[in-house]
Short mmCIF file of C-alpha atoms in Angstrom, two decimals:
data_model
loop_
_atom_site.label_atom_id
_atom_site.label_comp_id
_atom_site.label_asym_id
_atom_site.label_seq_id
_atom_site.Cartn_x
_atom_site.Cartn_y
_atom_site.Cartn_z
CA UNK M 1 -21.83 27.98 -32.62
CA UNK M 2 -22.10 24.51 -31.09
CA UNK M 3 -23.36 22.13 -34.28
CA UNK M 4 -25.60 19.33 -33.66
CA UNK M 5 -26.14 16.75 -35.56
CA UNK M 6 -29.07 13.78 -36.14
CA UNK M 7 -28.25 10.03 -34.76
CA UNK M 8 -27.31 8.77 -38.41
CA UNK M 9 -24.98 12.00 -39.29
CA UNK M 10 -22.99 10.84 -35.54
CA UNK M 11 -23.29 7.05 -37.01
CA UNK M 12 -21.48 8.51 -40.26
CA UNK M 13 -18.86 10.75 -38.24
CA UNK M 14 -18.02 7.92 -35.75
CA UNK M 15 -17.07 5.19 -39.00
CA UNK M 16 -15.48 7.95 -40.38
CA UNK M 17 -13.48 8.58 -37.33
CA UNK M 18 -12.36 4.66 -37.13
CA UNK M 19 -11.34 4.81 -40.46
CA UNK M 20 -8.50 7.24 -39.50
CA UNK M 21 -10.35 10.66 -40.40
CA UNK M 22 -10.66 11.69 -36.77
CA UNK M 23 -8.69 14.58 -36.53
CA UNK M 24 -10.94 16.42 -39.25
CA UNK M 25 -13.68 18.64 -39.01
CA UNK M 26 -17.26 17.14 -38.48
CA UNK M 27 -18.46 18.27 -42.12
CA UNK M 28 -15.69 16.68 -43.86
CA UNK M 29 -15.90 13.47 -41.71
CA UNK M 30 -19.82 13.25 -42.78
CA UNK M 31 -18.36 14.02 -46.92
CA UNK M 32 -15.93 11.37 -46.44
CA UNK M 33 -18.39 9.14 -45.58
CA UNK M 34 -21.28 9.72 -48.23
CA UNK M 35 -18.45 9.77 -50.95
CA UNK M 36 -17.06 6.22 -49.65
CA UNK M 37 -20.59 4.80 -48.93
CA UNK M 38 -21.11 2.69 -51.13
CA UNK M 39 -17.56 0.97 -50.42
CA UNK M 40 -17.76 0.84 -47.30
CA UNK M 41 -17.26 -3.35 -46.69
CA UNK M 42 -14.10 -3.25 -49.04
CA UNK M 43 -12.35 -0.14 -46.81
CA UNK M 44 -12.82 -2.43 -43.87
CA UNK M 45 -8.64 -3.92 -44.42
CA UNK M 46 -7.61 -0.17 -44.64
CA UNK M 47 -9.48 1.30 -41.30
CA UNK M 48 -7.00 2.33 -38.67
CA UNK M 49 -9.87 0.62 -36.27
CA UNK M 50 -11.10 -2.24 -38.49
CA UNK M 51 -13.05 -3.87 -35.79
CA UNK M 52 -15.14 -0.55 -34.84
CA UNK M 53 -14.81 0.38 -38.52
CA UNK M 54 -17.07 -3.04 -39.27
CA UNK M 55 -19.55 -2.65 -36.26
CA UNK M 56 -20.52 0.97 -37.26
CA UNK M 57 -20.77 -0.20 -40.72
CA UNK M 58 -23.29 -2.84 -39.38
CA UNK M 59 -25.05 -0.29 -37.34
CA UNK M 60 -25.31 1.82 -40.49
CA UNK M 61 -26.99 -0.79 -42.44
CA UNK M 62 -29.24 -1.15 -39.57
CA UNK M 63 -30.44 2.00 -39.26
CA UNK M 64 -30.85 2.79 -42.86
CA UNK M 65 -33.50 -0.06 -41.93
CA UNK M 66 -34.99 1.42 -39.12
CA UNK M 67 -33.85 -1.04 -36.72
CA UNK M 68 -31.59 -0.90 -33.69
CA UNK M 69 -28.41 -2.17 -33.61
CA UNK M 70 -27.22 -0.87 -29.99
CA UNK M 71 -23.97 0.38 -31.42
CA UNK M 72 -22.01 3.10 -29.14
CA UNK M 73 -20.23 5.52 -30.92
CA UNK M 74 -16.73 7.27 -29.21
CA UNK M 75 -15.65 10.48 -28.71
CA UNK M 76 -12.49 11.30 -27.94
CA UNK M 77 -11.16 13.89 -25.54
CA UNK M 78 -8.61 15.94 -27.24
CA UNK M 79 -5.68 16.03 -25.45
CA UNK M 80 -7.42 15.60 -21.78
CA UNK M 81 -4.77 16.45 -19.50
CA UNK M 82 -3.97 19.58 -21.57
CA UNK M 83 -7.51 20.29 -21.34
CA UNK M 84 -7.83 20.24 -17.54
CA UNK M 85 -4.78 22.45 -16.95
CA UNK M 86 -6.46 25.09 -19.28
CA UNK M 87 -9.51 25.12 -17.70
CA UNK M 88 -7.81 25.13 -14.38
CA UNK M 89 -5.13 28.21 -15.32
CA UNK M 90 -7.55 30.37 -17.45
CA UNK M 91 -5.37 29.40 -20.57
CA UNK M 92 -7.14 30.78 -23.48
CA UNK M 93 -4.18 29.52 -25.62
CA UNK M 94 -3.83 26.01 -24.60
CA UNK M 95 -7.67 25.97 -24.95
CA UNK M 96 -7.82 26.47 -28.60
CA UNK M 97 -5.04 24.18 -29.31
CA UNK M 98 -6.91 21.88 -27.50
CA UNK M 99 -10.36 22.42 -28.93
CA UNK M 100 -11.40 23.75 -25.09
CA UNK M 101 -12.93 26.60 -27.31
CA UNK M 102 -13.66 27.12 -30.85
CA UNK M 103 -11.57 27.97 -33.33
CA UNK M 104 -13.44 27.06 -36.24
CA UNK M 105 -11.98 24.19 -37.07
CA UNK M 106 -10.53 20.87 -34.86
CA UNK M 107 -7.09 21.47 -33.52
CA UNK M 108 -4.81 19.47 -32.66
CA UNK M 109 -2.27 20.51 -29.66
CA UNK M 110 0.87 18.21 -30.48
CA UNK M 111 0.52 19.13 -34.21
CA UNK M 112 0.22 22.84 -33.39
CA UNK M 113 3.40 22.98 -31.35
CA UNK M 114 5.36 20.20 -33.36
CA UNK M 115 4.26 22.58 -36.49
CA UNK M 116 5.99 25.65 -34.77
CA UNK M 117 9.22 24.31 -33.92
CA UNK M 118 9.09 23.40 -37.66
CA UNK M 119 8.41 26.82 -38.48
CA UNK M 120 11.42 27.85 -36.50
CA UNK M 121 13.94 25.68 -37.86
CA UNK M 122 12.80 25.62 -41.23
CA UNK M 123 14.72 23.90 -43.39
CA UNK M 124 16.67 22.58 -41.21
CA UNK M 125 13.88 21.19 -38.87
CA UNK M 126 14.86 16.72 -38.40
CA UNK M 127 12.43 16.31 -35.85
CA UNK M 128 9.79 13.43 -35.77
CA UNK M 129 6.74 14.20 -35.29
CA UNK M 130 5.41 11.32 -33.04
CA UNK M 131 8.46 11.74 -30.71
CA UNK M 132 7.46 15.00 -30.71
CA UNK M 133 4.35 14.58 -29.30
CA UNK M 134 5.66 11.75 -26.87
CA UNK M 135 7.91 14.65 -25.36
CA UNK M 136 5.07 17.06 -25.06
CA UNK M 137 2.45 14.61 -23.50
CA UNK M 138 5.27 13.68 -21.12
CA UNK M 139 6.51 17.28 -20.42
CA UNK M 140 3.23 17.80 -19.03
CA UNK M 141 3.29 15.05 -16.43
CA UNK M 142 6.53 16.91 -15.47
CA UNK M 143 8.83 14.44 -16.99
CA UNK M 144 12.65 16.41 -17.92
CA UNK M 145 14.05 12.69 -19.14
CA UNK M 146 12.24 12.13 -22.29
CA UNK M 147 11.89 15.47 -23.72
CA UNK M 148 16.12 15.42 -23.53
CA UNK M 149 15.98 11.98 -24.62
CA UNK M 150 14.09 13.56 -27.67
CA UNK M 151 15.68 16.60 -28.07
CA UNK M 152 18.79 16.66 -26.33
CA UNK M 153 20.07 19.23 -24.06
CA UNK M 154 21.16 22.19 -26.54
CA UNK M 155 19.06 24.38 -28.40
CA UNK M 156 16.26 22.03 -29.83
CA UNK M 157 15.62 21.39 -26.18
CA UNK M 158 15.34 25.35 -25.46
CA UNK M 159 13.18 25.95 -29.13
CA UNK M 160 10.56 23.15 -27.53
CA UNK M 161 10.31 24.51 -24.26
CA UNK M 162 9.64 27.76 -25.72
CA UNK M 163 7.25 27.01 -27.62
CA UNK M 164 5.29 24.76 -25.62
CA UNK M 165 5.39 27.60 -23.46
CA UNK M 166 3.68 29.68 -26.47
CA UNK M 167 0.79 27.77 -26.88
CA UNK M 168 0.44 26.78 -23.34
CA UNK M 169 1.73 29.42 -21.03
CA UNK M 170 -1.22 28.76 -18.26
CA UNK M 171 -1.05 25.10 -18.40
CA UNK M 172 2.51 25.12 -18.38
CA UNK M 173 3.27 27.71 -15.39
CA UNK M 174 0.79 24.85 -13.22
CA UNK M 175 3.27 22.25 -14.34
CA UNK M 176 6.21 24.21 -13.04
CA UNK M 177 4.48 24.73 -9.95
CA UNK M 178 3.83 21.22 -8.89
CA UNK M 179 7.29 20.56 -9.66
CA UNK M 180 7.88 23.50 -6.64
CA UNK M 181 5.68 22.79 -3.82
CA UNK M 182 6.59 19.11 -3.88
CA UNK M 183 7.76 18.15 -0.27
CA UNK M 184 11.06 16.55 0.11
CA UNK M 185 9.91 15.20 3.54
CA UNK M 186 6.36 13.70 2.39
CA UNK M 187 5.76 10.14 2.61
CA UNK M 188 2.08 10.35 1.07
CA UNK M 189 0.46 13.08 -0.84
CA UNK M 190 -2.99 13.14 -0.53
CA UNK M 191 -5.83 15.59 -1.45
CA UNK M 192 -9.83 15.11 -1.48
CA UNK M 193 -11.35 16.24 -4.70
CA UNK M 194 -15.40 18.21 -4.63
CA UNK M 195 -17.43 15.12 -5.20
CA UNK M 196 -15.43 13.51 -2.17
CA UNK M 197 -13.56 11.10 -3.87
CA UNK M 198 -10.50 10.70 -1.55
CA UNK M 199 -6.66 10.64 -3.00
CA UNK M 200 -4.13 9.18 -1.56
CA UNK M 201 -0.50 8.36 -3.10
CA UNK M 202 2.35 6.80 -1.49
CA UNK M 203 5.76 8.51 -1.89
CA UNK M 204 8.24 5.83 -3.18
CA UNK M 205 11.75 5.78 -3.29
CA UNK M 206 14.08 3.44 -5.24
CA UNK M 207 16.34 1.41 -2.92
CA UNK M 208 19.01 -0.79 -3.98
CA UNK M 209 21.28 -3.57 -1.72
CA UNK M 210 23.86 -6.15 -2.81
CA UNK M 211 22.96 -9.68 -2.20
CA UNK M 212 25.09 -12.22 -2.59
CA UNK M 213 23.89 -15.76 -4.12
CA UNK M 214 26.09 -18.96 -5.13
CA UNK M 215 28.64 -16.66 -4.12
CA UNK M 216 28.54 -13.89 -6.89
CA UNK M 217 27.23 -10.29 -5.93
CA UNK M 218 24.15 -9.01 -7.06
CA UNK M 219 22.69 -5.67 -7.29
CA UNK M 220 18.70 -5.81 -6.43
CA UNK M 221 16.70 -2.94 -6.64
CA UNK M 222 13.32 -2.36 -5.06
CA UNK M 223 10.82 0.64 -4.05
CA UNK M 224 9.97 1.27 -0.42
CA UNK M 225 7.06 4.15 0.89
CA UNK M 226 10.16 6.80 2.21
CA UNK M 227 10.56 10.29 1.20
CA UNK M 228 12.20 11.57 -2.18
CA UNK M 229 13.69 14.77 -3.16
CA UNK M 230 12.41 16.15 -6.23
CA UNK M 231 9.95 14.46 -7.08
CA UNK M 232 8.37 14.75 -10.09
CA UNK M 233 4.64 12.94 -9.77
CA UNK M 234 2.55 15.62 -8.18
CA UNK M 235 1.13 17.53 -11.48
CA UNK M 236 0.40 13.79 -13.10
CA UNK M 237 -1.28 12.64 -10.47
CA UNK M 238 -3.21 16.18 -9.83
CA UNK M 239 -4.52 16.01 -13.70
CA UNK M 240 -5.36 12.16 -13.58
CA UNK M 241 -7.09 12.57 -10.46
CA UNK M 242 -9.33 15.72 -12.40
CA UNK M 243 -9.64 13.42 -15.10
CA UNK M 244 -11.05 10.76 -13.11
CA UNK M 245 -13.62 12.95 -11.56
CA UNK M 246 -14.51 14.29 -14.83
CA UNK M 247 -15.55 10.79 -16.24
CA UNK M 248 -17.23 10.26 -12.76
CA UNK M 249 -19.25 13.36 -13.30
CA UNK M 250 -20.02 12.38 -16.85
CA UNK M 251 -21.63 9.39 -15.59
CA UNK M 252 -23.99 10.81 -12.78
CA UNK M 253 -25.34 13.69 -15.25
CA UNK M 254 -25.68 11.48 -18.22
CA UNK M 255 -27.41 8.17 -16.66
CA UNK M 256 -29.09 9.95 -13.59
CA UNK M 257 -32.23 8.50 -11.99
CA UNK M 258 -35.17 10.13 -13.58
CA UNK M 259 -37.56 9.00 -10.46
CA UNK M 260 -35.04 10.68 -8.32
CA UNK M 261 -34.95 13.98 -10.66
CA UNK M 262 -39.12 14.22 -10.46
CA UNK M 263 -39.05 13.63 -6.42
CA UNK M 264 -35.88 16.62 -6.11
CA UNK M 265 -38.05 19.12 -8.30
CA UNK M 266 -41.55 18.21 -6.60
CA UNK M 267 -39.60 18.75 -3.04
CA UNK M 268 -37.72 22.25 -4.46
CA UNK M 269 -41.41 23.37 -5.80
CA UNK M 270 -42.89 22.42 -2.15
CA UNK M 271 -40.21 24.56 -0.30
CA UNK M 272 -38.51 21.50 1.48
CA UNK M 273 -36.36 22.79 4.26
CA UNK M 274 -35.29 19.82 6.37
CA UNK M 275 -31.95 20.27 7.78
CA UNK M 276 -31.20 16.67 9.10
CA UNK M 277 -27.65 15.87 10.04
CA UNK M 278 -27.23 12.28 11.70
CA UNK M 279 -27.99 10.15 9.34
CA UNK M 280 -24.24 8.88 6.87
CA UNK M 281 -26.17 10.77 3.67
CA UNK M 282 -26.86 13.76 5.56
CA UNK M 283 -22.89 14.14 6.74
CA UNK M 284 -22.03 13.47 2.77
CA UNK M 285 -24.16 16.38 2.00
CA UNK M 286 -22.23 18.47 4.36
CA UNK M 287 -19.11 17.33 3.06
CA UNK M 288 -19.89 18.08 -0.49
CA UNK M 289 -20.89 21.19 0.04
CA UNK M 290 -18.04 22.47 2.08
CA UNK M 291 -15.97 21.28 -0.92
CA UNK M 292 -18.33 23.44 -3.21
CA UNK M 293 -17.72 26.50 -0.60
CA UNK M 294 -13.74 25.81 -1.49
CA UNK M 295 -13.96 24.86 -4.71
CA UNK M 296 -16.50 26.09 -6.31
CA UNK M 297 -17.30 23.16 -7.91
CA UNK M 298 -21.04 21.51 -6.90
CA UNK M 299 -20.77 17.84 -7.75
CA UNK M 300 -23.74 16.19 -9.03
CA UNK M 301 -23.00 13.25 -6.52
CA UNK M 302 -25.18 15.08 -4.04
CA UNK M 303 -28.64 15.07 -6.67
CA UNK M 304 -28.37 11.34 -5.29
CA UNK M 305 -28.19 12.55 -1.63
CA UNK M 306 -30.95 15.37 -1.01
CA UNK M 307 -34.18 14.87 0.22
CA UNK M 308 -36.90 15.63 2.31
CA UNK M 309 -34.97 15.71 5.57
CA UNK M 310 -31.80 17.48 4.23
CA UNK M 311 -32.87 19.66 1.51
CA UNK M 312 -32.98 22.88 4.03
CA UNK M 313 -29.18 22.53 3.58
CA UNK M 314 -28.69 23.57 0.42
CA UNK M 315 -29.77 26.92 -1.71
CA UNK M 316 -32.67 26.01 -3.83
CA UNK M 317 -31.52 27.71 -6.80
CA UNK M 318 -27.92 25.52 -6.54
CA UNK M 319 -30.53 22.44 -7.06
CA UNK M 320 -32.38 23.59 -9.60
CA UNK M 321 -29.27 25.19 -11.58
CA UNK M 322 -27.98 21.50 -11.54
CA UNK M 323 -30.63 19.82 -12.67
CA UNK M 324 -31.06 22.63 -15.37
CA UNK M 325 -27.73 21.63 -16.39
CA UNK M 326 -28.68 17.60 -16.99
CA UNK M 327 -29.58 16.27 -20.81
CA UNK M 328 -33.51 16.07 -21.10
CA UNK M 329 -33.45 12.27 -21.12
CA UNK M 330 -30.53 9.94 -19.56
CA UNK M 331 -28.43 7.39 -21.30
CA UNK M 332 -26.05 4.49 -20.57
CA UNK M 333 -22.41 6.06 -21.37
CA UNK M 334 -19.20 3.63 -21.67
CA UNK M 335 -16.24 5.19 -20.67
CA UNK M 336 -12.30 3.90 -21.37
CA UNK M 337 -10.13 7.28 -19.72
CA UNK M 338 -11.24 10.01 -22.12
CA UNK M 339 -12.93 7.96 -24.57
CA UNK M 340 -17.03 7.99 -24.15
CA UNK M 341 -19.23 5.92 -25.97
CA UNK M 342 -23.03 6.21 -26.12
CA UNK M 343 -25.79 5.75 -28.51
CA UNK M 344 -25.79 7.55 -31.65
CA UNK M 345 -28.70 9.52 -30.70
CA UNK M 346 -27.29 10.93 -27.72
CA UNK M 347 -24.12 12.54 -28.98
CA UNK M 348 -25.19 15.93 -28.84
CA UNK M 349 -26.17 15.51 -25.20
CA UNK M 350 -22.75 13.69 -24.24
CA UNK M 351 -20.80 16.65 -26.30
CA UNK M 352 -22.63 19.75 -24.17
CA UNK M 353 -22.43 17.45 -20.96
CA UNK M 354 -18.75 17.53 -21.17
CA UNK M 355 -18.40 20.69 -22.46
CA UNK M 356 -20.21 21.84 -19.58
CA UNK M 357 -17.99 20.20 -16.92
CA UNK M 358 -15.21 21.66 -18.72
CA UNK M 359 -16.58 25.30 -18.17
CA UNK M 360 -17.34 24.41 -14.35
CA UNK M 361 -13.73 23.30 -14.07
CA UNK M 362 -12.97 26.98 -16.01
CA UNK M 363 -15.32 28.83 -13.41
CA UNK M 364 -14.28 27.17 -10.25
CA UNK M 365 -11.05 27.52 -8.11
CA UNK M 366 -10.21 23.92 -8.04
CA UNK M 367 -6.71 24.32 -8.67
CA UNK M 368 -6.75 26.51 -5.88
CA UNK M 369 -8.86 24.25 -3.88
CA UNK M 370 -6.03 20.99 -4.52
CA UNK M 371 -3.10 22.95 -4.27
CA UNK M 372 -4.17 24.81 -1.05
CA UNK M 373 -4.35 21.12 0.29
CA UNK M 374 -0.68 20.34 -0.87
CA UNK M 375 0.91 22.54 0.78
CA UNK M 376 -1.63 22.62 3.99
CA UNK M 377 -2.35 26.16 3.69
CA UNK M 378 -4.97 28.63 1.65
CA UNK M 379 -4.13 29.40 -1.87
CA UNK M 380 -6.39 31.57 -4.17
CA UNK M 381 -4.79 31.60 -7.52
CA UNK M 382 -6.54 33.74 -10.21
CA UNK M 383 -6.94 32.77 -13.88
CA UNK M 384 -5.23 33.92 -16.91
CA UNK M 385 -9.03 34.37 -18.70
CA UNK M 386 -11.31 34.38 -16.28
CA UNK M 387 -14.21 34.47 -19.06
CA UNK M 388 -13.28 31.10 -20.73
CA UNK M 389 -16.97 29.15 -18.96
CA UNK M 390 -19.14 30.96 -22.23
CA UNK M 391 -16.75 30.03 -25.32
CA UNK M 392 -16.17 26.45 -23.61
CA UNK M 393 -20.31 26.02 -23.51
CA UNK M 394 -20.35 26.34 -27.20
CA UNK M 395 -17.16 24.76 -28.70
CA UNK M 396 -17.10 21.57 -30.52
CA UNK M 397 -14.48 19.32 -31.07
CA UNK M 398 -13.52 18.99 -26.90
CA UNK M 399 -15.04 15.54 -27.81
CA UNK M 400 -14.68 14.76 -31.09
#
């Protein structure tokens, strides 16, 4: 069951969280804070986050007055990129470690796998646990070099790829697969994601010549746009450009145009049907919803694009399911990668907002959609869970 909470119980949970309780459960955030509330000013040297620690604290005052203070609070993504591959694999498993759906409690994915290679080595286990995570974050983006630097290239390296493996089997079979179809002949890799946002990465290759200068050699070293073998960028590029779009999306269904909401329904109610195509926001509806067809993903760029002359193009109901989807009210959100920010009274509404894209991501066939552009030929690849959209709508610590 999703919880909700009141603007001052998100102000309490958010100085909490910069004091360094952020990985804990929402109740025991708010119980650390009304147990440590009236000490709050001498904690400040202590906070992980002094400087946001003080500002909420300031807020709080504040609102215990009944005055504004325009104070954001963050929530975190947890564990983004792990996030996105779940959704896009079906991966039931990663998406618990990674709070995609509920567990009960707020997981944390590098703890959960760093605790099972523990649990395997017992005793014996000298591993640290921040290097550990370093490895699996990396592992992820495809790097091989720093989970051997880590672990070696014996058993411990084995025991983590096993168990990352485990808890991630989905989200790890997408990172192999990048690793596959990367082309040893590419000189750009490129791939257009559903709200038309246009990627385009230059291959680069690591050249080095000898130079010679006041007569001693030198060995300079420099990176030209020239095809590699092996490469190992694809997957980290794939998730960051997801990730991108995600905060993109976050910030057209959050702070949407309320005018522009009314005139859409008012048009929907009045059976609009103009099918316009000449005009540069009539070929940007086209183009979003071709990437819909193929993706399966509807981006709520194109709420900013319909009206009376192109409405015809769309089905109704895909309008009015959209706009179903969008918080009653909109509100400014601040976001740093996978960190939002927004007023304290709007933190249930950012929660099911991303919660929401998450599922979309979970019921689309994105992956498909990217990787069918990759390798310049139709892919359909079928999820692990394909019931994951339901249990993502109601978890709660995907932001937290």
């Amino acid at each position: 069951m999703f919880q909700q909470f009141t603007g001052k119980e998100y102000l309490k949970i958010d100085i909490a969280g910069s004091f360094g309780y952020d990985k804990q459960d929402w109740d025991d955030r708010i119980g650390w804070f009304d147990q440590n509330e009236h000490q709050l000013h001498a904690l400040v040297p202590q906070a992980e986050e002094p400087a946001l620690f003080y500002a909420g604290v300031l807020a709080w005052e504040k609102a215990k007055e009944g005055k504004a203070s325009g104070y954001p609070i963050s929530l975190d993504a947890t564990c983004s990129g792990i996030q996105i591959l779940a959704c896009l694999a079906g991966d039931r498993r990663a998406a618990e470690i990674t709070n995609v759906v509920d567990t009960g409690h707020r997981r944390d994915a590098y703890v959960s796998i760093y605790q099972d290679m523990v649990n395997e080595l017992g005793e014996t286990a000298k591993i640290d646990r921040k290097q550990t995570k370093l490895a699996i974050m990396t592992h992820f983006y495809n790097s091989a070099a720093i989970p051997k630097q880590i672990f070696g290239e014996g058993q411990l390296l084995g025991l983590f790829h096993d168990k990352v493996n485990e808890n991630a089997p989905g989200a790890n079979e997408i990172t192999n697969t990048m690793l596959a179809i990367w082309d040893p002949t590419a000189l750009v890799n490129e791939w257009v994601l559903p709200d038309n946002f246009h990627v385009h990465i230059k291959v680069m290759g690591s050249v080095t010549e000898a130079v010679q200068f006041l007569n001693e050699p030198f060995d300079i070293t420099y990176n030209v746009n020239m095809p590699i073998k092996g490469g190992r960028s694809l997957g980290a590029n794939m998730v960051h450009s997801i990730d991108g779009m995600v905060v993109r999306e976050m910030q057209r269904r959050c702070h949407y145009d309320p005018a522009k909401i009314e005139q859409l329904t008012k048009l929907l109610n009045a059976g609009a049907a103009g099918r316009n195509t000449h005009r540069p926001q009539d070929k940007l509806v086209m183009a979003l919803l071709d990437h819909y067809r193929a993706s399966g993903f509807l981006s709520a760029r194109i709420l900013e694009l319909l009206d009376l002359e192109n409405l015809g193009h769309i089905p109704h109901a895909l309008v009015r399911n959209l706009i179903a989807s969008l918080p009653e009210k909109p509100f400014e959100v601040i976001s740093v990668h996978d960190c939002f920010r927004c007023l304290p009274n709007y933190g249930n509404d950012l929660r099911r907002q991303y919660n929401n894209l998450l599922a979309e991501i979970a019921e689309s066939n994105l992956l498909g959609f990217i990787v069918s552009q990759m390798v310049g030929k139709p892919i359909q690849i079928n999820k692990l869970d394909p019931h994951l959209a339901h249990d993502i709508r109601n978890t709660n610590y995907a932001l937290s």
